[in-house]
Amino acid sequence: MIHIEKPGMLTTIQDIGRQGFQQYGVIVSGAMDTLALQTANILVGNAQDEAVLEVTMGGLRFKTDDDCVVAMTGAAIQGTINGRDPLQSYRPVALKAGDTVQLGPLLSGCRNYIAFRGGIDVPAIMNSKSTYLRAGIGGYEGRALKKGDALTVYKHTAQQVKWQAELPHYAKKNWTVHVTAGPEWAQFTAESQQQFLTTRYNITAAADRMGYRLKGTPLQRVSAEELLSDAVLFGTIQVSNDAQPTVLLADRQTTGGYPRIAQVIASDLHVFAQMKPGDSIQFECVTLTESYALLTEQTQYLRKLAQAVRLQQL
């Protein structure tokens, strides 16, 4: 059992999401930073889509009553075991019965992911263990974790492995994210198209798992005609009636009626999970061919990491 002594600002159980149900109006949800989730699972020998703890802005403290292996990825953070030993990120760590893990202040980024070898034993709702807070489904009783909760972790041998994954570069306040032109790109004026790609936008306080509201140069359309609601994706950038963009994220709705000026490419989606209010962002447009190449590079990183871990017989 894993006993939650302090939940932090927001800690939920997430996997890669509730795939295949958007046609029924069920959102995908899942981890905000799927790259960090997959990396953590690989490091402890799990399937890449296994459920983990998603910790927002640190503060989590838990105690284990048996030996287990964990891996923490995502934001750079000061973590400790029993208040003295550092909890190293991006590598498997063997915990002993009675150990207490504490996540302290963030150094950079926003979210951490903690995988347990064997996975977390909670029911799968529509083929996913992910927590969707607004609907109260999935995860642990459909809610964020709180003090006193106890999670069952499948028991596995606590074997330590000397492997260190590549650390991401989250230590910055100003970000550049790659996008492709959205379905309604041509509905914006040439000046607004240029401004969208050359000016910086700030992430406002209206930022959660559903989406990040941005503030910057207003974006003007050629006409103000109403649009029919259409599909939206993780990373779809809509422009609302106040002419400001919103980046839709893990808990996004299934459809939207605002013009979609751009789409964040798949390999850059994890970057948004590590942003927080006050950070700024600039967009850079790439071709579909370039976006496929970047996604292939990320996929190869995960494949090589999995191969390296298997060779050490984790």
CSV table of N, CA, C and O in Angstrom, one decimal, residues 173-176 195-196 198-202 215-217 280-283:
chain,number,residue,atom,x,y,z
A,173,LYS,N,11.8,30.1,-18.8
A,173,LYS,CA,10.5,30.8,-18.7
A,173,LYS,C,9.9,31.1,-20.0
A,173,LYS,O,8.7,31.4,-20.1
A,174,ASN,N,10.8,31.2,-21.0
A,174,ASN,CA,10.3,31.6,-22.4
A,174,ASN,C,10.5,30.4,-23.3
A,174,ASN,O,11.5,29.8,-23.5
A,175,TRP,N,9.4,30.0,-23.9
A,175,TRP,CA,9.3,28.8,-24.7
A,175,TRP,C,9.0,29.0,-26.1
A,175,TRP,O,8.3,30.0,-26.5
A,176,THR,N,9.5,28.2,-27.0
A,176,THR,CA,9.1,28.2,-28.4
A,176,THR,C,8.5,26.8,-28.7
A,176,THR,O,9.1,25.8,-28.4
A,195,GLN,N,1.6,38.1,-36.8
A,195,GLN,CA,1.7,38.4,-35.4
A,195,GLN,C,1.7,37.2,-34.6
A,195,GLN,O,2.4,37.0,-33.6
A,196,PHE,N,0.9,36.2,-35.0
A,196,PHE,CA,0.8,34.9,-34.2
A,196,PHE,C,2.1,34.2,-34.1
A,196,PHE,O,2.4,33.6,-33.1
A,198,THR,N,5.2,35.7,-34.6
A,198,THR,CA,6.4,36.6,-34.3
A,198,THR,C,6.3,37.3,-32.9
A,198,THR,O,7.3,37.8,-32.5
A,199,THR,N,5.1,37.2,-32.3
A,199,THR,CA,5.0,37.9,-30.9
A,199,THR,C,4.9,36.8,-29.9
A,199,THR,O,4.6,35.6,-30.1
A,200,ARG,N,5.2,37.2,-28.6
A,200,ARG,CA,5.2,36.2,-27.5
A,200,ARG,C,3.8,36.4,-26.8
A,200,ARG,O,3.3,37.5,-26.7
A,201,TYR,N,3.3,35.3,-26.3
A,201,TYR,CA,2.1,35.2,-25.6
A,201,TYR,C,2.4,34.8,-24.2
A,201,TYR,O,3.2,33.9,-23.9
A,202,ASN,N,1.7,35.4,-23.2
A,202,ASN,CA,1.9,35.0,-21.8
A,202,ASN,C,0.8,34.1,-21.4
A,202,ASN,O,-0.4,34.2,-21.8
A,215,LYS,N,-2.4,35.5,-23.4
A,215,LYS,CA,-2.6,36.9,-23.5
A,215,LYS,C,-1.5,37.5,-24.3
A,215,LYS,O,-0.3,37.3,-24.0
A,216,GLY,N,-1.9,38.2,-25.4
A,216,GLY,CA,-0.9,38.9,-26.2
A,216,GLY,C,-1.6,39.7,-27.3
A,216,GLY,O,-2.7,40.2,-27.1
A,217,THR,N,-0.9,39.8,-28.5
A,217,THR,CA,-1.5,40.6,-29.6
A,217,THR,C,-2.8,40.0,-30.0
A,217,THR,O,-2.9,38.8,-30.3
A,280,SER,N,6.0,32.6,-20.8
A,280,SER,CA,5.7,33.1,-22.1
A,280,SER,C,6.0,32.1,-23.2
A,280,SER,O,6.9,31.3,-23.0
A,281,ILE,N,5.4,32.3,-24.3
A,281,ILE,CA,5.5,31.3,-25.4
A,281,ILE,C,5.5,32.0,-26.7
A,281,ILE,O,4.8,33.0,-26.9
A,282,GLN,N,6.3,31.5,-27.7
A,282,GLN,CA,6.2,31.9,-29.0
A,282,GLN,C,6.1,30.7,-29.9
A,282,GLN,O,6.6,29.6,-29.6
A,283,PHE,N,5.3,30.9,-31.0
A,283,PHE,CA,5.0,29.8,-31.9
A,283,PHE,C,5.8,29.8,-33.1
A,283,PHE,O,6.1,30.9,-33.7
